[in-house]
Coordinates of C-alpha atoms in Angstrom, one line a residue:
Chain R
X26 CA -7.0 -19.9 -35.4
X27 CA -7.0 -22.8 -37.9
X28 CA -4.6 -20.9 -40.2
X29 CA -2.3 -20.3 -37.2
X30 CA -2.2 -24.0 -36.3
X31 CA -1.6 -25.1 -39.9
X32 CA 1.1 -22.6 -40.6
X33 CA 2.8 -23.5 -37.3
X34 CA 2.8 -27.2 -38.1
X35 CA 4.3 -26.6 -41.6
X36 CA 6.9 -24.1 -40.3
X37 CA 8.2 -26.3 -37.5
X38 CA 8.2 -29.4 -39.7
X39 CA 10.4 -27.7 -42.3
X40 CA 12.7 -26.4 -39.5
X41 CA 13.0 -30.0 -38.0
X42 CA 13.7 -31.6 -41.4
X43 CA 16.3 -29.0 -42.2
X44 CA 18.1 -29.5 -38.8
X45 CA 18.0 -33.3 -38.7
X46 CA 19.1 -33.7 -42.4
X47 CA 22.2 -31.6 -42.0
X48 CA 25.6 -33.4 -42.1
X49 CA 26.5 -32.6 -38.5
X50 CA 23.1 -33.6 -37.0
X51 CA 24.3 -37.2 -35.9
X52 CA 27.2 -35.5 -33.9
X53 CA 24.8 -33.1 -32.2
X54 CA 22.3 -35.8 -31.5
X55 CA 25.0 -38.0 -29.9
X56 CA 26.3 -35.2 -27.6
X57 CA 23.1 -33.4 -26.7
X58 CA 20.1 -35.4 -27.5
X59 CA 21.1 -39.0 -26.7
X60 CA 17.9 -40.7 -25.7
X61 CA 19.2 -43.6 -23.6
X62 CA 21.6 -41.2 -21.7
X63 CA 18.7 -38.7 -21.1
X64 CA 16.4 -41.4 -19.6
X65 CA 19.3 -42.9 -17.6
X66 CA 20.3 -39.7 -15.9
X67 CA 17.0 -38.0 -15.6
X68 CA 16.0 -39.8 -12.3
X69 CA 19.6 -39.2 -10.9
X70 CA 19.4 -35.5 -11.6
X71 CA 15.8 -35.2 -10.5
X72 CA 16.9 -36.8 -7.2
X73 CA 19.6 -34.1 -6.8
X74 CA 17.1 -31.5 -7.8
X75 CA 15.4 -32.1 -4.4
X76 CA 18.3 -30.1 -2.9
X77 CA 17.5 -27.2 -5.2
X78 CA 13.9 -27.4 -4.2
X79 CA 14.9 -27.3 -0.5
X80 CA 17.2 -24.4 -1.2
X81 CA 14.7 -22.2 -2.9
X82 CA 11.8 -23.0 -0.6
X83 CA 13.7 -22.2 2.5
X84 CA 15.3 -19.1 0.9
X85 CA 12.0 -17.9 -0.5
X86 CA 10.2 -18.1 2.8
X87 CA 13.0 -16.1 4.5
X88 CA 13.1 -13.7 1.5
X89 CA 9.4 -13.0 1.6
X90 CA 9.5 -12.2 5.3
X91 CA 12.8 -10.3 5.5
X92 CA 12.1 -8.3 2.3
X93 CA 8.9 -7.0 3.8
X94 CA 10.7 -6.1 7.0
X95 CA 13.4 -4.2 5.1
X96 CA 10.8 -2.4 3.0
X97 CA 8.7 -1.4 6.1
X98 CA 11.9 -0.2 7.9
X99 CA 12.7 1.9 4.9
X100 CA 9.2 3.5 4.7
X101 CA 9.1 4.6 8.4
X102 CA 9.1 8.4 8.4
X103 CA 10.4 10.6 11.1
X104 CA 14.0 11.6 12.1
X105 CA 14.2 9.0 14.9
X106 CA 14.2 6.3 12.3
X107 CA 16.8 7.9 10.1
X108 CA 19.7 5.4 11.1
X109 CA 17.4 2.5 10.4
X110 CA 16.4 3.9 7.0
X111 CA 20.1 4.5 6.2
X112 CA 21.0 0.9 7.1
X113 CA 18.1 -0.5 5.0
X114 CA 19.1 1.7 2.0
X115 CA 22.8 0.7 2.3
X116 CA 21.9 -3.0 2.5
X117 CA 19.5 -2.9 -0.5
X118 CA 22.0 -0.9 -2.6
X119 CA 25.0 -3.0 -1.9
X120 CA 23.4 -6.4 -2.3
X121 CA 21.7 -5.4 -5.6
X122 CA 24.9 -3.9 -6.8
X123 CA 27.1 -7.1 -6.5
X124 CA 27.1 -10.3 -8.6
X125 CA 25.4 -13.1 -6.7
X126 CA 28.3 -15.5 -7.4
X127 CA 30.6 -13.1 -5.6
X128 CA 28.5 -13.1 -2.4
X129 CA 28.2 -16.9 -2.6
X130 CA 31.9 -17.3 -2.8
X131 CA 32.7 -14.8 0.0
X132 CA 30.2 -16.3 2.4
X133 CA 30.5 -20.0 1.3
X134 CA 34.4 -20.1 1.2
X135 CA 35.4 -17.0 3.2
X136 CA 33.4 -17.1 6.4
X137 CA 33.9 -20.9 7.2
X138 CA 37.6 -20.4 6.5
X139 CA 37.8 -18.0 9.4
X140 CA 37.2 -21.0 11.7
X141 CA 35.2 -18.9 14.1
X142 CA 33.8 -21.0 17.0
X143 CA 30.0 -21.6 16.6
X144 CA 30.0 -20.6 12.9
X145 CA 28.6 -23.4 10.8
X146 CA 30.8 -24.7 8.0
X147 CA 28.0 -26.5 6.2
X148 CA 27.9 -25.2 2.5
X149 CA 24.1 -25.8 2.4
X150 CA 23.8 -23.3 5.3
X151 CA 25.8 -20.7 3.6
X152 CA 24.0 -21.3 0.3
X153 CA 20.7 -20.5 1.9
X154 CA 22.3 -17.4 3.6
X155 CA 23.8 -16.0 0.4
X156 CA 20.7 -16.5 -1.7
X157 CA 18.5 -15.0 1.0
X158 CA 20.7 -11.9 1.3
X159 CA 20.8 -11.3 -2.4
X160 CA 17.1 -11.9 -3.1
X161 CA 15.9 -10.1 0.0
X162 CA 17.5 -6.9 -1.4
X163 CA 15.6 -7.3 -4.7
X164 CA 12.3 -8.3 -3.1
X165 CA 12.5 -5.4 -0.5
X166 CA 12.6 -3.0 -3.5
X167 CA 9.5 -4.7 -5.0
X168 CA 7.6 -4.4 -1.7
X169 CA 8.8 -0.7 -1.3
X170 CA 7.5 0.1 -4.8
X171 CA 4.2 -1.5 -3.8
X172 CA 4.0 0.5 -0.5
X173 CA 4.8 3.8 -2.3
X174 CA 2.1 3.0 -4.9
X175 CA -0.6 3.2 -2.3
X176 CA -2.0 6.8 -2.2
X177 CA -0.9 8.7 0.9
X178 CA -4.7 9.5 1.6
X179 CA -5.0 5.8 2.7
X180 CA -2.4 6.2 5.4
X181 CA -3.9 9.6 6.4
X182 CA -7.3 8.0 6.8
X183 CA -5.8 5.2 9.0
X184 CA -3.8 7.7 11.1
X185 CA -6.9 9.9 11.5
X186 CA -8.6 7.0 13.3
X187 CA -5.7 7.1 15.8
X188 CA -3.7 4.1 14.3
X189 CA 0.0 4.4 14.8
X190 CA 2.4 4.6 11.8
X191 CA 3.2 0.8 12.2
X192 CA -0.5 -0.1 12.6
X193 CA -1.4 2.0 9.5
X194 CA 1.2 0.1 7.5
X195 CA 0.2 -3.3 8.9
X196 CA -3.6 -3.0 8.5
X197 CA -4.1 -0.6 5.6
X198 CA -1.0 0.0 3.4
X199 CA 0.8 -3.3 3.3
X200 CA -2.1 -5.5 2.6
X201 CA -3.0 -3.4 -0.4
X202 CA 0.6 -3.1 -1.5
X203 CA 1.1 -6.9 -1.5
X204 CA -1.8 -7.5 -3.8
X205 CA -0.2 -5.2 -6.3
X206 CA 3.3 -6.7 -6.3
X207 CA 2.4 -10.4 -6.6
X208 CA 3.5 -10.6 -10.3
X209 CA 7.0 -9.0 -9.7
X210 CA 7.4 -11.2 -6.6
X211 CA 6.7 -14.2 -8.8
X212 CA 9.4 -13.0 -11.2
X213 CA 12.0 -12.8 -8.4
X214 CA 10.9 -16.2 -7.2
X215 CA 11.7 -17.7 -10.7
X216 CA 15.1 -15.9 -10.6
X217 CA 15.8 -17.4 -7.2
X218 CA 15.0 -20.9 -8.4
X219 CA 17.4 -20.5 -11.3
X220 CA 20.1 -19.1 -9.1
X221 CA 20.1 -22.1 -6.9
X222 CA 22.5 -23.8 -9.3
X223 CA 25.2 -21.1 -8.5
X224 CA 25.8 -22.6 -5.0
X225 CA 27.2 -25.8 -6.7
X226 CA 30.5 -23.8 -6.7
X227 CA 30.8 -23.8 -2.9
X228 CA 30.3 -27.6 -2.7
X229 CA 26.6 -28.1 -2.4
X230 CA 25.9 -31.3 -4.5
X231 CA 22.6 -30.2 -6.2
X232 CA 21.2 -30.9 -9.7
X233 CA 23.6 -28.8 -11.7
X234 CA 26.7 -30.3 -9.9
X235 CA 25.3 -33.8 -10.5
X236 CA 24.7 -33.1 -14.2
X237 CA 28.2 -31.6 -14.4
X238 CA 29.8 -34.7 -12.9
X239 CA 28.0 -36.9 -15.4
X240 CA 28.9 -34.7 -18.3
X241 CA 32.5 -34.8 -17.4
X242 CA 32.5 -38.6 -16.8
X243 CA 30.9 -39.4 -20.2
X244 CA 31.8 -36.3 -22.4
X245 CA 28.1 -36.0 -23.2
X246 CA 26.0 -32.9 -22.7
X247 CA 22.7 -34.8 -22.4
X248 CA 22.6 -34.6 -18.6
X249 CA 22.4 -30.8 -19.0
X250 CA 19.4 -31.3 -21.3
X251 CA 17.8 -33.5 -18.6
X252 CA 18.3 -30.7 -16.0
X253 CA 16.9 -28.1 -18.4
X254 CA 13.8 -30.2 -18.9
X255 CA 13.3 -30.4 -15.1
X256 CA 13.7 -26.6 -14.8
X257 CA 11.3 -25.8 -17.6
X258 CA 8.6 -28.0 -16.0
X259 CA 8.8 -25.8 -12.9
X260 CA 9.5 -22.4 -14.3
X261 CA 7.3 -22.3 -17.4
X262 CA 4.0 -22.6 -15.5
X263 CA 5.2 -19.9 -13.2
X264 CA 6.2 -17.6 -16.0
X265 CA 2.8 -18.1 -17.7
X266 CA 1.1 -17.4 -14.4
X267 CA 3.0 -14.2 -13.9
X268 CA 2.3 -13.0 -17.4
X269 CA -1.4 -13.8 -16.9
X270 CA -1.5 -11.8 -13.6
X271 CA 0.3 -8.9 -15.2
X272 CA -2.1 -8.7 -18.2
X273 CA -5.1 -9.1 -15.8
X274 CA -3.9 -6.2 -13.7
X275 CA -3.4 -4.1 -16.8
X276 CA -6.9 -4.8 -18.0
X277 CA -8.3 -3.9 -14.6
X278 CA -6.3 -0.8 -14.5
X279 CA -7.5 0.2 -18.0
X280 CA -11.1 -0.6 -16.9
X281 CA -10.6 2.0 -14.2
X282 CA -11.1 -0.4 -11.2
X283 CA -8.8 -0.4 -8.3
Chain I
X26 CA -22.1 28.4 28.5
X27 CA -20.9 25.2 27.1
X28 CA -17.3 24.0 27.3
X29 CA -14.8 24.9 24.6
X30 CA -13.9 21.8 22.5
X31 CA -11.2 23.4 20.3
X32 CA -9.3 26.7 20.4
X33 CA -6.9 27.7 17.7
X34 CA -4.4 30.6 18.3
X35 CA -2.2 32.3 15.8
X36 CA -2.0 29.2 13.6
X37 CA 0.6 29.5 10.7
X38 CA 1.2 26.8 8.1
X39 CA 3.4 26.9 5.0
X40 CA 4.1 24.3 2.3
X41 CA 7.6 25.3 1.2
X42 CA 7.5 29.0 0.3
X43 CA 3.7 29.0 0.0
X44 CA 2.1 30.3 3.2
X45 CA -1.3 28.6 3.3
X46 CA -2.5 29.7 6.8
X47 CA -1.4 33.2 8.0
X48 CA -2.6 33.5 11.6
X49 CA -5.9 31.7 12.3
X50 CA -7.8 32.3 15.5
X51 CA -10.9 30.2 16.1
X52 CA -12.7 28.8 19.1
X53 CA -15.5 26.2 18.8
X54 CA -17.8 25.3 21.8
X55 CA -19.5 22.0 22.5
X56 CA -22.5 21.3 20.2
X57 CA -21.5 24.2 17.9
X58 CA -21.5 23.7 14.1
X59 CA -19.0 26.0 12.4
X60 CA -18.8 26.2 8.6
X61 CA -15.7 27.3 6.8
X62 CA -16.4 28.9 3.4
X63 CA -14.0 30.5 0.9
X64 CA -12.5 29.9 -2.5
X65 CA -10.4 26.8 -3.3
X66 CA -6.9 27.4 -1.9
X67 CA -8.1 29.7 0.9
X68 CA -6.8 27.2 3.5
X69 CA -10.0 25.4 4.6
X70 CA -8.8 21.9 4.2
X71 CA -5.3 22.7 5.5
X72 CA -6.9 24.2 8.7
X73 CA -8.9 21.0 9.3
X74 CA -5.8 18.8 8.7
X75 CA -3.9 20.9 11.2
X76 CA -6.5 20.4 13.9
X77 CA -6.1 16.6 14.0
X78 CA -2.3 16.9 13.4
X79 CA -2.3 15.4 9.9
X80 CA -0.2 18.4 9.0
X81 CA 2.5 19.7 11.3
X82 CA 2.0 23.4 12.1
X83 CA 4.7 26.1 11.9
X84 CA 3.5 28.5 14.5
X85 CA 0.6 29.0 16.9
X86 CA -1.3 26.6 19.2
X87 CA -4.2 24.2 18.9
X88 CA -6.0 23.3 22.2
X89 CA -8.4 20.4 22.5
X90 CA -10.6 20.6 25.6
X91 CA -8.1 23.1 27.0
X92 CA -4.9 20.9 26.4
X93 CA -2.3 22.1 23.9
X94 CA -1.9 19.3 21.4
X95 CA 0.9 21.0 19.5
X96 CA 3.5 20.5 22.2
X97 CA 6.3 18.2 21.2
X98 CA 5.7 15.5 23.8
X99 CA 2.0 15.1 22.9
X100 CA 1.0 11.6 21.8
X101 CA -0.7 12.4 18.4
X102 CA -2.3 8.9 18.1
X103 CA -4.2 9.6 21.3
X104 CA -5.2 13.1 20.2
X105 CA -6.6 11.8 16.9
X106 CA -8.8 9.2 18.6
X107 CA -11.0 12.0 19.8
X108 CA -11.2 13.9 16.5
X109 CA -13.0 12.4 13.6
X110 CA -12.3 13.5 10.0
X111 CA -14.2 12.8 6.8
X112 CA -12.4 13.4 3.5
X113 CA -13.6 14.7 0.2
X114 CA -12.5 11.5 -1.6
X115 CA -14.0 9.2 1.1
X116 CA -10.6 7.3 1.6
X117 CA -12.3 4.1 2.5
X118 CA -10.0 1.1 2.7
X119 CA -10.8 -0.8 -0.5
X120 CA -9.4 -4.2 0.7
X121 CA -11.8 -4.3 3.7
X122 CA -15.6 -4.8 3.9
X123 CA -17.7 -2.0 5.1
X124 CA -17.9 -3.6 8.6
X125 CA -14.1 -4.0 8.7
X126 CA -13.6 -0.3 7.6
X127 CA -15.9 0.8 10.5
X128 CA -14.4 -1.5 13.2
X129 CA -10.7 -1.1 12.4
X130 CA -10.3 2.0 14.7
X131 CA -12.4 0.6 17.6
X132 CA -10.7 -2.7 17.5
X133 CA -7.0 -1.7 16.9
X134 CA -6.9 1.6 18.7
X135 CA -9.5 1.3 21.5
X136 CA -9.0 -2.5 21.9
X137 CA -12.8 -3.1 21.8
X138 CA -13.4 -6.9 21.5
X139 CA -14.5 -7.9 17.9
X140 CA -18.0 -9.0 18.8
X141 CA -18.7 -5.8 20.7
X142 CA -17.2 -3.6 17.9
X143 CA -19.2 -5.5 15.3
X144 CA -22.4 -5.0 17.3
X145 CA -21.8 -1.3 17.7
X146 CA -20.8 -0.8 14.0
X147 CA -23.9 -2.7 12.8
X148 CA -26.1 -0.5 15.0
X149 CA -24.4 2.7 13.6
X150 CA -24.7 1.5 10.0
X151 CA -28.4 0.7 10.6
X152 CA -28.9 4.2 11.9
X153 CA -27.7 5.6 8.6
X154 CA -29.5 3.2 6.3
X155 CA -26.5 1.1 5.5
X156 CA -27.4 -2.1 7.5
X157 CA -27.6 -4.2 4.2
X158 CA -24.2 -3.0 3.1
X159 CA -22.3 -4.4 6.0
X160 CA -20.5 -7.2 4.1
X161 CA -20.0 -5.2 0.8
X162 CA -16.7 -3.9 -0.3
X163 CA -16.4 -0.1 -1.0
X164 CA -16.1 -0.4 -4.8
X165 CA -19.6 -2.0 -4.8
X166 CA -21.2 1.1 -3.2
X167 CA -22.3 4.4 -4.8
X168 CA -20.4 7.6 -3.8
X169 CA -23.1 8.7 -1.5
X170 CA -23.1 5.3 0.3
X171 CA -19.3 5.4 0.5
X172 CA -19.3 8.8 2.1
X173 CA -21.9 7.7 4.6
X174 CA -19.7 4.7 5.5
X175 CA -16.8 7.1 5.9
X176 CA -18.9 9.2 8.3
X177 CA -19.9 6.1 10.3
X178 CA -16.2 5.0 10.4
X179 CA -15.4 8.3 12.0
X180 CA -18.3 8.2 14.4
X181 CA -17.4 4.6 15.5
X182 CA -14.5 6.2 17.5
X183 CA -17.0 8.3 19.5
X184 CA -15.2 11.6 18.7
X185 CA -15.9 14.7 20.6
X186 CA -15.2 16.7 17.5
X187 CA -16.0 15.9 13.8
X188 CA -14.2 17.6 10.9
X189 CA -15.8 17.4 7.5
X190 CA -13.6 18.3 4.6
X191 CA -15.7 19.2 1.5
X192 CA -17.4 15.8 1.9
X193 CA -19.9 16.4 -1.0
X194 CA -17.5 17.8 -3.5
X195 CA -16.6 14.5 -5.2
X196 CA -20.3 13.4 -5.4
X197 CA -22.7 13.4 -8.3
X198 CA -25.3 16.1 -7.7
X199 CA -28.1 13.6 -7.0
X200 CA -26.1 12.0 -4.2
X201 CA -25.3 15.2 -2.3
X202 CA -28.6 15.3 -0.4
X203 CA -28.3 11.8 1.3
X204 CA -25.0 12.8 2.7
X205 CA -26.1 16.2 3.9
X206 CA -29.1 14.7 5.6
X207 CA -26.7 12.6 7.6
X208 CA -24.8 15.7 8.7
X209 CA -28.1 17.5 9.6
X210 CA -29.0 14.5 11.8
X211 CA -25.6 14.7 13.5
X212 CA -26.0 18.4 14.2
X213 CA -29.5 17.8 15.6
X214 CA -27.9 15.2 17.9
X215 CA -25.5 17.8 19.2
X216 CA -22.2 16.8 17.5
X217 CA -19.6 19.5 17.5
X218 CA -18.5 20.0 13.9
X219 CA -16.2 22.1 11.8
X220 CA -17.3 21.8 8.2
X221 CA -15.4 23.0 5.2
X222 CA -18.0 23.3 2.4
X223 CA -19.0 24.8 -0.9
X224 CA -22.6 24.0 -0.3
X225 CA -23.7 27.5 0.8
X226 CA -27.4 26.7 1.2
X227 CA -26.5 23.9 3.5
X228 CA -24.0 26.1 5.5
X229 CA -26.7 28.7 5.9
X230 CA -29.1 26.0 7.2
X231 CA -26.9 24.1 9.5
X232 CA -24.2 26.4 10.8
X233 CA -24.3 28.3 14.1
X234 CA -21.4 30.3 12.8
X235 CA -19.8 30.8 9.4
X236 CA -16.2 31.7 8.8
X237 CA -15.1 33.2 5.5
X238 CA -11.5 32.3 4.8
X239 CA -9.5 34.4 2.4
X240 CA -5.8 33.9 1.6
X241 CA -5.1 32.0 4.9
X242 CA -7.0 34.2 7.2
X243 CA -10.5 34.3 8.7
X244 CA -11.5 37.5 7.1
X245 CA -15.0 37.6 8.5
X246 CA -17.1 35.4 10.9
X247 CA -20.6 35.5 12.3
X248 CA -24.1 34.0 12.3
X249 CA -25.0 32.6 8.8
X250 CA -27.7 35.3 8.2
X251 CA -25.3 38.1 8.8
X252 CA -22.5 36.6 6.6
X253 CA -24.9 35.5 3.7
X254 CA -27.2 38.6 3.8
X255 CA -25.1 41.5 5.0
X256 CA -21.4 40.6 4.8
X257 CA -19.2 43.4 6.1
X258 CA -16.1 42.7 3.9
X259 CA -15.9 43.5 0.3
X260 CA -14.0 40.2 -0.4
X261 CA -16.8 38.2 1.2
X262 CA -19.5 40.0 -0.9
X263 CA -17.4 39.4 -4.1
X264 CA -17.0 35.7 -3.2
X265 CA -20.8 35.3 -2.5
X266 CA -21.7 37.1 -5.7
X267 CA -19.6 34.6 -7.7
X268 CA -21.2 31.7 -5.8
X269 CA -24.7 33.1 -6.6
X270 CA -23.8 33.6 -10.2
X271 CA -22.8 30.0 -10.3
X272 CA -26.2 29.0 -9.0
X273 CA -24.9 27.6 -5.8
X274 CA -26.8 29.7 -3.3

């Protein structure tokens, strides 16, 4: 432990000295690490980041609900449900197979341009819709993997008590499946948070757009550094939590517990 | 003469190209205990799973209290309410307490109010020496306790027929007796049961009738004394000789 700490301090000190003593460092510092610029724009960008938070919180709630619905529809067995299964499969395949930015452009620019009565033109609305559609497709697959990982004997035990297929999923299979997929769900949640910057392209003024405006006004990249700092404050703890949950699950699995 | 609880006629069941049941005929009367014996793969478990429609059948009929349950318009959820099954691997719900395991069926299927379902479940658990395990989760229980909970879970639905699918096969030898004593108690109480088992001594004790299954057919059936002491078929004798050689009878 002590050796690791000492060697880390020495290593990073050498790297820092090497970087800052190079002849181009003043240039890099001016354009990327300008202290006064950083502290001037941090509150502005943090203020705009509230929009990103709204975007991912609203989208995440929708994604968690709709993703489960799509996964459950896909797990219904029996020929009666075939068209529903087909629809769910087609949706998940198509939206996982397309770049997010493409869907954001088509929905954010294309649909309002049709000028249909009653269809909102607000870019924030279409941003939520696009992100929800893309991430519901991913999350439905996560849920489905969880549902399929529950041994069929659990559903058989539930059905043998007289529970319907939907009741067996609701009370027996899905509650166990959700526990297993919390780490991959958190991973997709982090992905969704990062992808909220993409909707800046359809005119939502959020943190990335704000940083972009400042960068172009002052020819200085420090505002992007400010946004990066804000992002890491949010995503790093989540990433660590996900890794912790994954390794805990693996330990439990190796210990032979359920 | 008591009423017929279940009647099976010409039952056939295949998994792909493997024909597991090749024409089963069997009738079980109220309060009767029928044991199914036979080698692994002879079709005992599949037969039980066909009776409560966990496996769709290919040909033949299954009648419960005189009503054909294999007709296409039959509500299988309703049929299963009246038929309890206990599995070899217990299949308790690991995310639920013992009490929640036992009350799930009564509450969600029979719509019994929670307080009433809890009261009845507590009473049943007490009857089988599990009163203090009410709030435990299944992974905190021994195999024998888990299997007794699984039996109580099936009983909580007040079934008119109980199917037991090799319920002691996954248990450590010292835990077998506590589970079998529960089954003896049920038989004494008049529960109609079909029991697939490898415990020959137990089958001999408890059964009114023993059926020897071989390659998807009931090759021979009769009172336990006749089957175990003077089997008519060579295959039955061969099977029993092997069981005796293994020290299981």
